[in-house]
Amino acid sequence: MAQIINGKEVSASVKAAVAAETAQLREEKGLKVGLAVVIVGDNPASRVYVNNKKKACEEVGFQSFEYALDENTTEEQLRDLVDVLNRDSRVNGILVQLPLPKHINETAIINAISPEKDVDAFHPSNVGKIMIGEYSFLPCTPAGVMELIASTGVEIAGKSCVVIGRSNIVGKPMAMLLLHKSGTVTICHSKTQNLKEICLGADILVAAVGKPNFVTGDMVKEGAVVLDVGINRLENGKLCGDVEFESAEKKASYITPVPGGVGPMTISMLMKNTLTAAKQQAGLI
Ligand code: NAD
């Protein structure tokens, strides 16, 4: 039976470290840390995410600046706001909550954010830095997964790592981070053949597919570390991951639950990135 990786606990310890350093910077250098969160329209899921981010800012001692814009905001208006935030010295990090309404080009908005304030690490300049291993911001969800693996004490170097999913925000950067830690990485996606066989070779298995219970116990190698990024809402309203927990738990050595696994890590890594941004902008690192 696997040990459960407690994402809430690891996330709390990351936030506690960020809070302690934030307090120290304020006392010793008079430095305040600020995050701007921009939301366009009234997508209920986005609202929940934005509220959670504001709450996390309070917990760690950041100032948060919320910009809730009308659904009909034009791309130009949003770009103007991003320009203002790029120049606002109180704002160290800018987060534009995705998805944006269809009439706004997300790529154009992401590219308009100053890379120094791009705490989601979605700007092409930050994505490129991740590729060459010279990054200051890590994309929050994959970085959270890396913290969870570290919490188990399992060494990544030399291990067979399989990532299911190749999205720009999860799968691809996840594979890069595992590669930087010298894992032997395979990326699987919707066109992959023999997925089960490939998964069965994985010492570390990351599922980021977006399909409930997609990875079943018979796809998990005995003793593997299983990280479930998926957040799927079932018809009965319950949340469920991409991994069928009951069967996978019997095979894995460590496994993340959903909820309470990878999910809580994403916000704490966002806080960590914002602190890094503030220190960089103050010339402290
Ligand atoms: P996405 O839809 O952009 O990507 C899904 C990936 O799965 C694609 O690359 C696709 O090739 C692959 N895929 C689809 N069908 C497949 C199949 N049959 N076999 C193998 N691969 C297949 O999704 P995403 O944005 O990467 O998110 C993935 C999941 O993670 C979603 O459930 C999402 O809600 C969740 N998520 C969680 C967090 C978090 O904070 N925990 C953050 C981001 C995303």
CSV table of C-alpha atoms and ligand atoms in Angstrom, one decimal:
chain,number,residue,atom,x,y,z
A,1,MET,CA,0.0,0.0,0.0
A,2,ALA,CA,1.4,3.4,-1.0
A,3,GLN,CA,2.2,6.2,1.3
A,4,ILE,CA,0.0,9.2,0.6
A,5,ILE,CA,1.9,12.4,-0.4
A,6,ASN,CA,0.2,15.2,1.6
A,7,GLY,CA,0.1,18.2,-0.8
A,8,LYS,CA,-1.7,20.4,1.8
A,9,GLU,CA,1.2,19.8,4.3
A,10,VAL,CA,4.0,20.4,1.8
A,11,SER,CA,2.2,23.5,0.4
A,12,ALA,CA,1.8,24.9,3.9
A,13,SER,CA,5.5,24.5,4.6
A,14,VAL,CA,6.4,26.3,1.3
A,15,LYS,CA,4.0,29.1,2.2
A,16,ALA,CA,5.5,29.3,5.7
A,17,ALA,CA,9.0,29.7,4.3
A,18,VAL,CA,7.8,32.4,1.9
A,19,ALA,CA,6.0,34.2,4.7
A,20,ALA,CA,9.1,34.1,6.9
A,21,GLU,CA,11.3,35.5,4.2
A,22,THR,CA,8.7,38.2,3.3
A,23,ALA,CA,8.5,39.4,6.9
A,24,GLN,CA,12.3,39.5,7.1
A,25,LEU,CA,12.6,41.5,3.8
A,26,ARG,CA,10.1,44.0,5.1
A,27,GLU,CA,11.9,44.4,8.4
A,28,GLU,CA,15.4,44.5,7.2
A,29,LYS,CA,15.1,46.2,3.8
A,30,GLY,CA,11.7,47.9,4.0
A,31,LEU,CA,10.6,45.8,0.9
A,32,LYS,CA,7.0,45.0,0.3
A,33,VAL,CA,5.9,42.2,-2.1
A,34,GLY,CA,2.9,42.7,-4.3
A,35,LEU,CA,1.0,40.5,-6.7
A,36,ALA,CA,-1.6,41.8,-9.3
A,37,VAL,CA,-4.3,39.4,-10.2
A,38,VAL,CA,-6.4,40.2,-13.3
A,39,ILE,CA,-9.7,38.4,-14.0
A,40,VAL,CA,-11.9,39.1,-17.1
A,41,GLY,CA,-15.5,38.0,-17.0
A,42,ASP,CA,-17.3,35.9,-14.5
A,43,ASN,CA,-16.2,32.3,-15.0
A,44,PRO,CA,-17.1,30.7,-11.6
A,45,ALA,CA,-14.0,28.4,-11.6
A,46,SER,CA,-11.7,31.4,-12.4
A,47,ARG,CA,-13.3,33.4,-9.6
A,48,VAL,CA,-12.6,30.6,-7.1
A,49,TYR,CA,-8.9,30.4,-8.3
A,50,VAL,CA,-8.5,34.2,-8.0
A,51,ASN,CA,-10.1,34.3,-4.5
A,52,ASN,CA,-7.7,31.5,-3.4
A,53,LYS,CA,-4.7,33.4,-4.8
A,54,LYS,CA,-5.8,36.6,-2.9
A,55,LYS,CA,-6.2,34.5,0.3
A,56,ALA,CA,-2.7,33.0,-0.1
A,57,CYS,CA,-1.2,36.5,-0.6
A,58,GLU,CA,-2.7,37.5,2.8
A,59,GLU,CA,-1.3,34.4,4.4
A,60,VAL,CA,2.2,35.1,3.3
A,61,GLY,CA,2.1,38.9,3.8
A,62,PHE,CA,1.9,40.1,0.2
A,63,GLN,CA,-0.1,43.0,-1.0
A,64,SER,CA,-2.6,41.8,-3.6
A,65,PHE,CA,-4.2,44.1,-6.2
A,66,GLU,CA,-7.2,42.7,-7.9
A,67,TYR,CA,-8.5,43.9,-11.3
A,68,ALA,CA,-11.9,42.4,-12.1
A,69,LEU,CA,-12.8,43.4,-15.6
A,70,ASP,CA,-16.0,43.2,-17.4
A,71,GLU,CA,-16.6,40.3,-19.9
A,72,ASN,CA,-16.7,42.8,-22.8
A,73,THR,CA,-13.3,44.3,-22.0
A,74,THR,CA,-11.3,44.6,-25.3
A,75,GLU,CA,-7.9,43.1,-25.9
A,76,GLU,CA,-6.5,46.7,-26.2
A,77,GLN,CA,-8.0,47.7,-22.8
A,78,LEU,CA,-6.5,44.6,-21.2
A,79,ARG,CA,-3.1,45.3,-22.8
A,80,ASP,CA,-3.3,48.8,-21.5
A,81,LEU,CA,-3.8,47.5,-18.0
A,82,VAL,CA,-0.9,45.1,-18.4
A,83,ASP,CA,1.3,48.0,-19.5
A,84,VAL,CA,0.3,50.0,-16.4
A,85,LEU,CA,1.0,47.0,-14.2
A,86,ASN,CA,4.4,46.4,-15.9
A,87,ARG,CA,5.4,50.0,-14.8
A,88,ASP,CA,3.8,49.9,-11.3
A,89,SER,CA,6.7,49.4,-8.8
A,90,ARG,CA,4.3,48.1,-6.1
A,91,VAL,CA,3.5,45.2,-8.4
A,92,ASN,CA,6.2,42.5,-8.5
A,93,GLY,CA,4.2,39.8,-10.2
A,94,ILE,CA,1.3,39.9,-12.7
A,95,LEU,CA,-1.1,37.0,-13.0
A,96,VAL,CA,-3.8,37.2,-15.7
A,97,GLN,CA,-6.2,34.4,-14.9
A,98,LEU,CA,-6.9,32.1,-17.9
A,99,PRO,CA,-9.0,31.3,-19.8
A,100,LEU,CA,-9.7,34.7,-21.2
A,101,PRO,CA,-13.0,35.4,-23.1
A,102,LYS,CA,-12.7,34.2,-26.7
A,103,HIS,CA,-12.4,37.6,-28.4
A,104,ILE,CA,-9.1,38.2,-26.6
A,105,ASN,CA,-5.9,36.6,-27.9
A,106,GLU,CA,-4.3,34.9,-24.9
A,107,THR,CA,-0.9,34.7,-26.5
A,108,ALA,CA,-0.8,38.4,-27.2
A,109,ILE,CA,-1.7,39.2,-23.5
A,110,ILE,CA,0.9,36.7,-22.1
A,111,ASN,CA,3.5,38.2,-24.4
A,112,ALA,CA,2.7,41.7,-23.2
A,113,ILE,CA,3.5,40.8,-19.5
A,114,SER,CA,7.0,41.9,-18.6
A,115,PRO,CA,9.1,38.6,-18.3
A,116,GLU,CA,10.4,39.9,-15.0
A,117,LYS,CA,6.8,40.0,-13.6
A,118,ASP,CA,5.6,36.9,-15.4
A,119,VAL,CA,5.2,34.8,-12.2
A,120,ASP,CA,3.2,32.1,-14.1
A,121,ALA,CA,6.3,31.6,-16.3
A,122,PHE,CA,4.2,31.5,-19.5
A,123,HIS,CA,6.1,34.2,-21.4
A,124,PRO,CA,8.2,32.8,-24.3
A,125,SER,CA,11.3,34.3,-22.7
A,126,ASN,CA,10.7,32.4,-19.4
A,127,VAL,CA,9.7,29.2,-21.3
A,128,GLY,CA,13.0,29.4,-23.2
A,129,LYS,CA,14.9,29.8,-20.0
A,130,ILE,CA,13.3,26.7,-18.6
A,131,MET,CA,14.5,24.8,-21.7
A,132,ILE,CA,18.1,25.8,-21.1
A,133,GLY,CA,17.9,25.3,-17.4
A,134,GLU,CA,18.6,29.0,-16.4
A,135,TYR,CA,15.3,29.8,-15.0
A,136,SER,CA,14.2,32.1,-12.1
A,137,PHE,CA,10.5,31.3,-12.4
A,138,LEU,CA,9.2,27.8,-12.7
A,139,PRO,CA,5.7,27.1,-14.0
A,140,CYS,CA,3.7,26.7,-10.8
A,141,THR,CA,2.1,23.3,-11.3
A,142,PRO,CA,5.2,21.3,-12.5
A,143,ALA,CA,7.3,23.1,-9.9
A,144,GLY,CA,4.7,21.9,-7.3
A,145,VAL,CA,5.1,18.3,-8.5
A,146,MET,CA,8.9,18.6,-8.2
A,147,GLU,CA,8.5,19.7,-4.5
A,148,LEU,CA,6.2,16.8,-3.9
A,149,ILE,CA,8.7,14.3,-5.3
A,150,ALA,CA,11.4,16.0,-3.2
A,151,SER,CA,9.2,15.5,-0.1
A,152,THR,CA,9.3,11.7,-0.6
A,153,GLY,CA,13.1,11.7,-0.6
A,154,VAL,CA,13.0,9.6,-3.8
A,155,GLU,CA,16.0,10.4,-6.1
A,156,ILE,CA,15.1,11.4,-9.7
A,157,ALA,CA,18.5,11.0,-11.3
A,158,GLY,CA,18.7,7.9,-13.5
A,159,LYS,CA,15.0,7.0,-12.9
A,160,SER,CA,12.6,6.3,-15.7
A,161,CYS,CA,10.1,9.2,-15.6
A,162,VAL,CA,6.9,9.1,-17.7
A,163,VAL,CA,4.7,12.2,-18.2
A,164,ILE,CA,1.3,11.7,-19.7
A,165,GLY,CA,0.3,15.0,-21.4
A,166,ARG,CA,2.2,17.5,-23.4
A,167,SER,CA,0.4,20.8,-22.7
A,168,ASN,CA,2.5,24.0,-22.5
A,169,ILE,CA,1.5,24.7,-18.9
A,170,VAL,CA,1.9,21.2,-17.5
A,171,GLY,CA,3.3,18.3,-19.6
A,172,LYS,CA,6.1,19.9,-21.5
A,173,PRO,CA,7.6,22.0,-18.6
A,174,MET,CA,7.1,19.0,-16.3
A,175,ALA,CA,9.2,16.8,-18.6
A,176,MET,CA,11.9,19.5,-18.7
A,177,LEU,CA,12.2,19.8,-14.9
A,178,LEU,CA,12.5,16.0,-14.6
A,179,LEU,CA,15.2,16.1,-17.3
A,180,HIS,CA,17.1,18.8,-15.5
A,181,LYS,CA,17.1,16.5,-12.5
A,182,SER,CA,18.6,13.8,-14.7
A,183,GLY,CA,15.5,11.6,-15.1
A,184,THR,CA,15.2,9.6,-18.2
A,185,VAL,CA,12.0,11.1,-19.5
A,186,THR,CA,9.3,9.9,-21.8
A,187,ILE,CA,6.4,12.2,-22.8
A,188,CYS,CA,3.1,10.5,-23.8
A,189,HIS,CA,0.2,12.1,-25.5
A,190,SER,CA,-3.0,11.4,-27.3
A,191,LYS,CA,-1.2,9.7,-30.3
A,192,THR,CA,1.1,7.5,-28.1
A,193,GLN,CA,0.9,3.8,-28.8
A,194,ASN,CA,1.4,1.2,-26.1
A,195,LEU,CA,0.7,3.6,-23.4
A,196,LYS,CA,0.2,0.9,-20.8
A,197,GLU,CA,3.6,-0.7,-21.5
A,198,ILE,CA,5.4,2.7,-21.3
A,199,CYS,CA,3.7,3.5,-18.0
A,200,LEU,CA,4.6,0.1,-16.6
A,201,GLY,CA,8.2,1.1,-17.1
A,202,ALA,CA,7.9,4.3,-15.1
A,203,ASP,CA,9.6,4.7,-11.7
A,204,ILE,CA,8.0,8.2,-11.6
A,205,LEU,CA,4.6,8.6,-13.3
A,206,VAL,CA,3.0,12.0,-13.8
A,207,ALA,CA,-0.5,12.1,-15.1
A,208,ALA,CA,-1.7,15.4,-16.7
A,209,VAL,CA,-4.4,14.2,-19.1
A,210,GLY,CA,-7.6,15.8,-17.9
A,211,LYS,CA,-9.5,12.5,-18.0
A,212,PRO,CA,-11.0,11.0,-14.8
A,213,ASN,CA,-9.5,7.7,-13.7
A,214,PHE,CA,-7.5,7.4,-16.9
A,215,VAL,CA,-4.5,5.7,-15.3
A,216,THR,CA,-5.5,2.4,-13.7
A,217,GLY,CA,-3.5,0.2,-11.3
A,218,ASP,CA,-2.6,-2.2,-14.0
A,219,MET,CA,-0.6,0.6,-15.7
A,220,VAL,CA,1.5,1.3,-12.6
A,221,LYS,CA,4.8,-0.4,-11.9
A,222,GLU,CA,5.2,-1.9,-8.4
A,223,GLY,CA,6.9,0.7,-6.2
A,224,ALA,CA,6.4,3.7,-8.6
A,225,VAL,CA,5.9,7.3,-7.4
A,226,VAL,CA,2.6,8.5,-8.9
A,227,LEU,CA,1.7,12.2,-9.2
A,228,ASP,CA,-1.8,13.0,-10.3
A,229,VAL,CA,-2.1,16.5,-11.8
A,230,GLY,CA,-5.7,16.0,-13.1
A,231,ILE,CA,-8.6,17.9,-11.7
A,232,ASN,CA,-11.8,16.6,-13.1
A,233,ARG,CA,-15.4,17.3,-11.9
A,234,LEU,CA,-17.6,14.2,-12.0
A,235,GLU,CA,-21.4,14.3,-12.7
A,236,ASN,CA,-22.0,13.9,-9.0
A,237,GLY,CA,-20.1,17.1,-8.3
A,238,LYS,CA,-17.1,15.2,-6.8
A,239,LEU,CA,-13.5,16.1,-7.8
A,240,CYS,CA,-11.4,13.3,-9.2
A,241,GLY,CA,-7.9,13.0,-10.6
A,242,ASP,CA,-6.5,11.3,-13.8
A,243,VAL,CA,-5.4,8.3,-11.7
A,244,GLU,CA,-7.8,5.7,-10.4
A,245,PHE,CA,-6.6,6.0,-6.8
A,246,GLU,CA,-7.9,2.8,-5.3
A,247,SER,CA,-6.2,0.5,-7.8
A,248,ALA,CA,-3.0,2.6,-8.3
A,249,GLU,CA,-2.5,2.9,-4.5
A,250,LYS,CA,-2.0,-0.8,-4.3
A,251,LYS,CA,1.0,-0.7,-6.6
A,252,ALA,CA,2.6,2.7,-5.9
A,253,SER,CA,5.2,3.4,-3.2
A,254,TYR,CA,4.0,7.0,-3.0
A,255,ILE,CA,0.9,8.6,-4.5
A,256,THR,CA,-0.9,12.0,-4.5
A,257,PRO,CA,-4.6,12.1,-3.7
A,258,VAL,CA,-7.1,14.4,-5.5
A,259,PRO,CA,-8.0,16.7,-3.9
A,260,GLY,CA,-5.2,17.5,-1.5
A,261,GLY,CA,-2.2,16.5,-3.7
A,262,VAL,CA,-0.8,18.6,-6.5
A,263,GLY,CA,-3.7,21.2,-6.4
A,264,PRO,CA,-2.6,23.0,-3.2
A,265,MET,CA,1.0,23.2,-4.5
A,266,THR,CA,0.2,25.4,-7.5
A,267,ILE,CA,-0.7,28.4,-5.4
A,268,SER,CA,2.2,28.1,-3.0
A,269,MET,CA,4.6,27.9,-5.9
A,270,LEU,CA,3.0,31.1,-7.3
A,271,MET,CA,3.8,32.8,-4.0
A,272,LYS,CA,7.4,31.6,-4.2
A,273,ASN,CA,7.7,32.9,-7.7
A,274,THR,CA,6.3,36.3,-6.7
A,275,LEU,CA,8.8,36.6,-3.8
A,276,THR,CA,11.7,35.7,-6.2
A,277,ALA,CA,10.4,38.4,-8.6
A,278,ALA,CA,10.4,41.0,-5.8
A,279,LYS,CA,14.0,40.1,-4.8
A,280,GLN,CA,15.2,40.2,-8.4
A,281,GLN,CA,13.5,43.6,-8.9
A,282,ALA,CA,15.1,44.9,-5.8
A,283,GLY,CA,18.5,43.7,-7.0
A,284,LEU,CA,18.9,41.3,-4.1
A,285,ILE,CA,19.5,38.3,-6.3
B,1,NAD,P1,-4.6,19.8,-21.8
B,1,NAD,O1,-6.0,19.4,-22.2
B,1,NAD,O2,-4.0,21.0,-22.3
B,1,NAD,O3,-3.6,18.6,-22.1
B,1,NAD,C1,-4.0,17.2,-21.9
B,1,NAD,C2,-2.9,16.4,-22.5
B,1,NAD,O4,-3.3,15.0,-22.4
B,1,NAD,C3,-2.7,16.6,-24.0
B,1,NAD,O5,-1.3,16.9,-24.2
B,1,NAD,C4,-3.0,15.3,-24.7
B,1,NAD,O6,-2.1,14.9,-25.7
B,1,NAD,C5,-3.0,14.3,-23.6
B,1,NAD,N1,-3.9,13.2,-23.8
B,1,NAD,C6,-5.3,13.3,-24.1
B,1,NAD,N2,-5.8,12.1,-24.3
B,1,NAD,C7,-4.8,11.2,-24.1
B,1,NAD,C8,-4.7,9.8,-24.2
B,1,NAD,N3,-5.8,9.1,-24.6
B,1,NAD,N4,-3.5,9.2,-24.0
B,1,NAD,C9,-2.4,9.9,-23.7
B,1,NAD,N5,-2.4,11.3,-23.6
B,1,NAD,C10,-3.6,11.9,-23.8
B,1,NAD,O7,-4.7,19.8,-20.2
B,1,NAD,P2,-3.7,20.5,-19.1
B,1,NAD,O8,-3.9,21.9,-19.1
B,1,NAD,O9,-2.3,20.0,-19.3
B,1,NAD,O10,-4.3,19.8,-17.8
B,1,NAD,C11,-4.3,18.5,-17.5
B,1,NAD,C12,-5.1,18.2,-16.3
B,1,NAD,O11,-4.4,18.8,-15.2
B,1,NAD,C13,-6.5,18.7,-16.3
B,1,NAD,O12,-7.3,17.8,-15.5
B,1,NAD,C14,-6.4,20.0,-15.5
B,1,NAD,O13,-7.6,20.4,-14.9
B,1,NAD,C15,-5.3,19.7,-14.5
B,1,NAD,N6,-4.5,20.8,-14.1
B,1,NAD,C16,-4.3,20.9,-12.7
B,1,NAD,C17,-3.6,21.9,-12.2
B,1,NAD,C18,-3.3,22.0,-10.7
B,1,NAD,O14,-3.1,23.0,-10.2
B,1,NAD,N7,-3.3,20.8,-10.1
B,1,NAD,C19,-3.0,22.9,-13.0
B,1,NAD,C20,-3.2,22.8,-14.4
B,1,NAD,C21,-4.0,21.8,-14.9
